[in-house]
CSV table of N, CA, C and O in Angstrom, one decimal:
chain,number,residue,atom,x,y,z
A,28,THR,N,73.7,130.2,233.4
A,28,THR,CA,72.8,130.0,234.6
A,28,THR,C,73.0,131.2,235.5
A,28,THR,O,72.1,131.7,236.0
A,29,ASN,N,74.3,131.6,235.7
A,29,ASN,CA,74.5,132.7,236.6
A,29,ASN,C,73.9,134.0,236.1
A,29,ASN,O,73.3,134.8,236.9
A,30,ALA,N,73.9,134.3,234.8
A,30,ALA,CA,73.3,135.5,234.3
A,30,ALA,C,71.8,135.6,234.6
A,30,ALA,O,71.3,136.6,234.9
A,31,VAL,N,71.1,134.4,234.5
A,31,VAL,CA,69.7,134.4,234.8
A,31,VAL,C,69.4,134.4,236.2
A,31,VAL,O,68.6,135.2,236.7
A,32,ARG,N,70.1,133.6,237.0
A,32,ARG,CA,69.9,133.5,238.4
A,32,ARG,C,70.2,134.7,239.2
A,32,ARG,O,69.5,135.2,240.0
A,33,HIS,N,71.4,135.3,238.9
A,33,HIS,CA,71.9,136.4,239.7
A,33,HIS,C,71.6,137.8,239.1
A,33,HIS,O,71.4,138.8,239.8
A,34,GLY,N,71.6,137.8,237.7
A,34,GLY,CA,71.5,139.1,237.0
A,34,GLY,C,70.1,139.3,236.4
A,34,GLY,O,69.8,140.4,235.9
A,35,HIS,N,69.3,138.3,236.5
A,35,HIS,CA,67.9,138.3,235.9
A,35,HIS,C,67.9,138.7,234.5
A,35,HIS,O,67.1,139.5,234.0
A,36,ALA,N,68.9,138.2,233.7
A,36,ALA,CA,69.0,138.4,232.3
A,36,ALA,C,67.9,137.7,231.5
A,36,ALA,O,67.5,136.7,231.9
A,37,ARG,N,67.5,138.4,230.4
A,37,ARG,CA,66.5,137.8,229.5
A,37,ARG,C,67.2,137.3,228.2
A,37,ARG,O,66.7,136.4,227.6
A,38,THR,N,68.3,138.0,227.9
A,38,THR,CA,69.1,137.7,226.7
A,38,THR,C,70.5,137.5,227.0
A,38,THR,O,71.1,138.3,227.7
A,39,ILE,N,71.1,136.4,226.5
A,39,ILE,CA,72.5,136.1,226.7
A,39,ILE,C,73.2,135.9,225.3
A,39,ILE,O,72.7,135.0,224.6
A,40,ALA,N,74.3,136.5,225.0
A,40,ALA,CA,75.0,136.3,223.8
A,40,ALA,C,76.3,135.7,224.1
A,40,ALA,O,77.0,136.1,225.0
A,41,VAL,N,76.7,134.7,223.3
A,41,VAL,CA,78.0,134.0,223.5
A,41,VAL,C,78.7,134.0,222.2
A,41,VAL,O,78.2,133.7,221.1
A,42,ARG,N,80.0,134.4,222.3
A,42,ARG,CA,80.8,134.5,221.1
A,42,ARG,C,82.2,133.9,221.4
A,42,ARG,O,82.8,134.2,222.4
A,43,VAL,N,82.6,133.0,220.5
A,43,VAL,CA,83.9,132.4,220.6
A,43,VAL,C,84.7,132.9,219.4
A,43,VAL,O,84.3,132.8,218.2
A,44,THR,N,85.9,133.5,219.7
A,44,THR,CA,86.8,133.9,218.6
A,44,THR,C,88.2,133.4,218.8
A,44,THR,O,88.5,133.0,219.9
A,45,SER,N,89.0,133.3,217.8
A,45,SER,CA,90.3,132.9,217.9
A,45,SER,C,91.3,133.8,217.1
A,45,SER,O,90.8,134.5,216.2
A,46,ARG,N,92.5,133.8,217.6
A,46,ARG,CA,93.5,134.5,216.9
A,46,ARG,C,94.8,133.6,217.1
A,46,ARG,O,94.7,132.7,217.9
A,47,PRO,N,95.8,133.8,216.4
A,47,PRO,CA,96.9,132.9,216.5
A,47,PRO,C,97.4,132.7,218.0
A,47,PRO,O,97.7,133.6,218.7
A,48,GLY,N,97.3,131.5,218.4
A,48,GLY,CA,97.7,131.1,219.8
A,48,GLY,C,96.7,131.3,220.9
A,48,GLY,O,97.0,131.0,222.0
A,49,HIS,N,95.6,131.9,220.6
A,49,HIS,CA,94.6,132.1,221.7
A,49,HIS,C,93.2,131.9,221.2
A,49,HIS,O,92.9,132.0,220.1
A,50,ILE,N,92.3,131.6,222.2
A,50,ILE,CA,90.9,131.5,222.0
A,50,ILE,C,90.2,132.3,223.0
A,50,ILE,O,90.6,132.3,224.2
A,51,THR,N,89.2,133.1,222.6
A,51,THR,CA,88.5,134.0,223.6
A,51,THR,C,87.0,133.7,223.6
A,51,THR,O,86.4,133.5,222.5
A,52,LEU,N,86.4,133.5,224.8
A,52,LEU,CA,85.0,133.3,225.0
A,52,LEU,C,84.5,134.6,225.6
A,52,LEU,O,85.0,135.1,226.6
A,53,LEU,N,83.5,135.2,225.0
A,53,LEU,CA,82.8,136.4,225.4
A,53,LEU,C,81.4,136.1,225.7
A,53,LEU,O,80.7,135.7,224.8
A,54,ILE,N,80.9,136.4,226.9
A,54,ILE,CA,79.5,136.3,227.2
A,54,ILE,C,79.0,137.6,227.7
A,54,ILE,O,79.5,138.2,228.6
A,55,GLU,N,77.9,138.1,227.1
A,55,GLU,CA,77.2,139.3,227.5
A,55,GLU,C,75.8,139.1,227.7
A,55,GLU,O,75.2,138.3,227.0
A,56,ASP,N,75.2,139.8,228.7
A,56,ASP,CA,73.8,139.6,229.0
A,56,ASP,C,73.2,141.0,229.2
A,56,ASP,O,73.9,142.0,229.2
A,57,ASP,N,71.9,141.0,229.3
A,57,ASP,CA,71.1,142.3,229.4
A,57,ASP,C,70.5,142.4,230.8
A,57,ASP,O,69.5,143.0,231.0
A,58,GLY,N,71.1,141.7,231.8
A,58,GLY,CA,70.6,141.7,233.1
A,58,GLY,C,71.0,143.0,233.9
A,58,GLY,O,71.2,144.0,233.3
A,59,GLU,N,71.0,142.8,235.2
A,59,GLU,CA,71.2,144.0,236.1
A,59,GLU,C,72.7,144.4,236.2
A,59,GLU,O,73.0,145.4,236.9
A,60,GLY,N,73.6,143.6,235.7
A,60,GLY,CA,75.0,143.9,235.7
A,60,GLY,C,75.6,143.5,237.1
A,60,GLY,O,74.9,142.8,237.9
A,61,LEU,N,76.9,143.7,237.3
A,61,LEU,CA,77.5,143.3,238.5
A,61,LEU,C,77.3,144.3,239.6
A,61,LEU,O,77.4,145.5,239.4
A,62,ARG,N,76.8,143.8,240.7
A,62,ARG,CA,76.5,144.7,241.8
A,62,ARG,C,77.4,144.3,243.0
A,62,ARG,O,77.4,143.1,243.4
A,63,GLY,N,78.1,145.2,243.6
A,63,GLY,CA,78.9,145.0,244.8
A,63,GLY,C,80.0,144.0,244.5
A,63,GLY,O,80.5,143.8,243.3
A,64,ALA,N,80.5,143.3,245.5
A,64,ALA,CA,81.6,142.4,245.4
A,64,ALA,C,81.1,141.1,244.7
A,64,ALA,O,80.1,140.5,245.0
A,65,VAL,N,81.9,140.7,243.7
A,65,VAL,CA,81.6,139.5,243.0
A,65,VAL,C,82.4,138.4,243.6
A,65,VAL,O,83.6,138.5,243.8
A,66,GLY,N,81.8,137.3,243.9
A,66,GLY,CA,82.5,136.2,244.5
A,66,GLY,C,82.7,136.3,246.0
A,66,GLY,O,83.8,136.0,246.5
A,67,GLY,N,81.7,136.7,246.7
A,67,GLY,CA,81.8,136.8,248.2
A,67,GLY,C,81.9,135.5,248.8
A,67,GLY,O,82.0,134.5,248.1
A,68,PRO,N,81.9,135.5,250.2
A,68,PRO,CA,82.1,134.2,250.9
A,68,PRO,C,81.1,133.1,250.6
A,68,PRO,O,81.5,131.9,250.7
A,69,ASP,N,79.9,133.5,250.2
A,69,ASP,CA,78.9,132.5,249.9
A,69,ASP,C,78.8,132.2,248.4
A,69,ASP,O,77.9,131.5,248.0
A,70,HIS,N,79.6,132.8,247.6
A,70,HIS,CA,79.6,132.6,246.2
A,70,HIS,C,80.9,132.2,245.6
A,70,HIS,O,81.8,132.9,245.6
A,71,HIS,N,81.0,130.9,245.3
A,71,HIS,CA,82.2,130.3,244.9
A,71,HIS,C,82.3,130.2,243.3
A,71,HIS,O,83.4,129.7,242.8
A,72,GLY,N,81.3,130.5,242.6
A,72,GLY,CA,81.2,130.3,241.2
A,72,GLY,C,82.3,131.1,240.5
A,72,GLY,O,83.0,130.6,239.6
A,73,VAL,N,82.5,132.4,240.8
A,73,VAL,CA,83.5,133.2,240.1
A,73,VAL,C,84.9,132.7,240.5
A,73,VAL,O,85.7,132.6,239.6
A,74,THR,N,85.1,132.3,241.7
A,74,THR,CA,86.4,131.8,242.1
A,74,THR,C,86.7,130.6,241.3
A,74,THR,O,87.8,130.4,240.8
A,75,GLY,N,85.8,129.7,241.1
A,75,GLY,CA,86.0,128.5,240.4
A,75,GLY,C,86.2,128.8,238.9
A,75,GLY,O,87.1,128.1,238.3
A,76,MET,N,85.5,129.7,238.3
A,76,MET,CA,85.7,130.1,236.9
A,76,MET,C,87.1,130.7,236.7
A,76,MET,O,87.8,130.3,235.8
A,77,ARG,N,87.5,131.5,237.7
A,77,ARG,CA,88.9,132.1,237.6
A,77,ARG,C,90.0,131.0,237.7
A,77,ARG,O,90.9,131.0,237.0
A,78,GLU,N,89.8,130.1,238.6
A,78,GLU,CA,90.8,129.1,238.8
A,78,GLU,C,90.9,128.2,237.6
A,78,GLU,O,92.0,127.8,237.2
A,79,ARG,N,89.8,127.9,236.9
A,79,ARG,CA,89.8,127.1,235.7
A,79,ARG,C,90.5,127.8,234.6
A,79,ARG,O,91.3,127.2,233.9
A,80,ALA,N,90.3,129.1,234.5
A,80,ALA,CA,91.0,129.9,233.4
A,80,ALA,C,92.5,129.9,233.7
A,80,ALA,O,93.3,129.7,232.8
A,81,VAL,N,92.9,130.2,234.9
A,81,VAL,CA,94.3,130.2,235.3
A,81,VAL,C,94.9,128.9,235.1
A,81,VAL,O,96.1,128.8,234.6
A,82,ARG,N,94.2,127.8,235.4
A,82,ARG,CA,94.8,126.5,235.2
A,82,ARG,C,95.1,126.2,233.8
A,82,ARG,O,96.0,125.4,233.5
A,83,CYS,N,94.4,126.8,232.9
A,83,CYS,CA,94.6,126.7,231.4
A,83,CYS,C,95.6,127.7,230.9
A,83,CYS,O,95.9,127.8,229.7
A,84,GLY,N,96.2,128.5,231.8
A,84,GLY,CA,97.1,129.5,231.4
A,84,GLY,C,96.5,130.8,230.9
A,84,GLY,O,97.1,131.7,230.3
A,85,GLY,N,95.2,131.0,231.2
A,85,GLY,CA,94.4,132.1,230.7
A,85,GLY,C,94.0,133.1,231.8
A,85,GLY,O,94.5,133.1,232.9
A,86,THR,N,93.0,134.0,231.4
A,86,THR,CA,92.6,135.0,232.2
A,86,THR,C,91.0,135.0,232.2
A,86,THR,O,90.4,134.6,231.2
A,87,LEU,N,90.4,135.6,233.3
A,87,LEU,CA,89.0,135.8,233.3
A,87,LEU,C,88.8,137.2,233.7
A,87,LEU,O,89.4,137.7,234.7
A,88,LEU,N,87.9,137.9,233.0
A,88,LEU,CA,87.5,139.3,233.3
A,88,LEU,C,86.0,139.4,233.4
A,88,LEU,O,85.3,139.0,232.5
A,89,LEU,N,85.5,139.9,234.5
A,89,LEU,CA,84.1,140.2,234.8
A,89,LEU,C,83.9,141.7,234.9
A,89,LEU,O,84.7,142.3,235.7
A,90,GLU,N,83.0,142.2,234.2
A,90,GLU,CA,82.8,143.7,234.2
A,90,GLU,C,81.3,144.0,233.8
A,90,GLU,O,80.7,143.2,233.1
A,91,ASN,N,80.9,145.2,234.1
A,91,ASN,CA,79.6,145.6,233.5
A,91,ASN,C,79.9,146.0,232.1
A,91,ASN,O,81.0,146.4,231.7
A,92,ARG,N,78.8,145.9,231.3
A,92,ARG,CA,79.0,146.3,229.9
A,92,ARG,C,79.4,147.7,229.7
A,92,ARG,O,79.0,148.6,230.5
A,93,SER,N,80.2,148.0,228.8
A,93,SER,CA,80.8,149.3,228.6
A,93,SER,C,80.1,150.1,227.5
A,93,SER,O,80.5,151.2,227.1
A,94,ASP,N,79.1,149.5,226.8
A,94,ASP,CA,78.4,150.1,225.7
A,94,ASP,C,77.2,150.9,226.1
A,94,ASP,O,76.4,151.3,225.3
A,95,GLY,N,77.0,151.2,227.4
A,95,GLY,CA,75.9,152.0,227.9
A,95,GLY,C,74.6,151.2,228.1
A,95,GLY,O,73.7,151.8,228.7
A,96,ARG,N,74.6,150.0,227.7
A,96,ARG,CA,73.4,149.1,228.0
A,96,ARG,C,73.6,148.4,229.3
A,96,ARG,O,74.7,148.1,229.7
A,97,PRO,N,72.5,148.0,229.9
A,97,PRO,CA,72.6,147.2,231.2
A,97,PRO,C,73.1,145.8,230.9
A,97,PRO,O,73.0,145.3,229.8
A,98,GLY,N,73.7,145.3,231.9
A,98,GLY,CA,74.2,143.9,231.8
A,98,GLY,C,75.6,143.7,232.2
A,98,GLY,O,76.3,144.7,232.6
A,99,ALA,N,76.1,142.5,232.1
A,99,ALA,CA,77.4,142.1,232.5
A,99,ALA,C,78.1,141.5,231.3
A,99,ALA,O,77.5,141.0,230.3
A,100,ARG,N,79.5,141.5,231.4
A,100,ARG,CA,80.3,140.9,230.3
A,100,ARG,C,81.3,140.0,231.0
A,100,ARG,O,82.0,140.4,232.0
A,101,VAL,N,81.5,138.8,230.6
A,101,VAL,CA,82.5,137.8,231.0
A,101,VAL,C,83.4,137.5,229.8
A,101,VAL,O,82.9,137.1,228.8
A,102,THR,N,84.7,137.7,230.0
A,102,THR,CA,85.6,137.4,229.0
A,102,THR,C,86.7,136.4,229.5
A,102,THR,O,87.3,136.7,230.5
A,103,VAL,N,86.8,135.3,228.8
A,103,VAL,CA,87.8,134.3,229.2
A,103,VAL,C,88.7,134.2,227.9
A,103,VAL,O,88.3,134.0,226.8
A,104,ASP,N,90.0,134.4,228.2
A,104,ASP,CA,91.0,134.2,227.1
A,104,ASP,C,92.0,133.2,227.5
A,104,ASP,O,92.6,133.3,228.6
A,105,VAL,N,92.2,132.2,226.7
A,105,VAL,CA,93.2,131.1,227.0
A,105,VAL,C,94.1,130.8,225.8
A,105,VAL,O,93.6,130.9,224.7
A,106,PRO,N,95.3,130.5,226.1
A,106,PRO,CA,96.2,130.1,225.0
A,106,PRO,C,95.8,128.7,224.5
A,106,PRO,O,95.4,127.9,225.2
A,107,LEU,N,96.1,128.5,223.2
A,107,LEU,CA,95.9,127.2,222.6
A,107,LEU,C,97.2,126.4,222.7
A,107,LEU,O,98.2,126.9,222.6
A,108,ALA,N,97.0,125.2,223.1
A,108,ALA,CA,98.2,124.3,223.3
A,108,ALA,C,98.8,123.9,221.9
A,108,ALA,O,98.2,123.9,220.9
């Protein structure tokens, strides 16, 4: 929802991978990418996402795509219990 609402993405790819002891969720879109401060005072979505990842013992990373194409990338990595 955030990719469409805030980034005006038309395509969103979701990939879940695992390795021993961890699971990773990768979401990439073709929207406008991250602009300015993410999670400002009127935007609590990123804060909530980060808090949920940390509560599970994991991490959250938000960045613009690094492959030269427009869009954003969200990576959540959490340990498996």
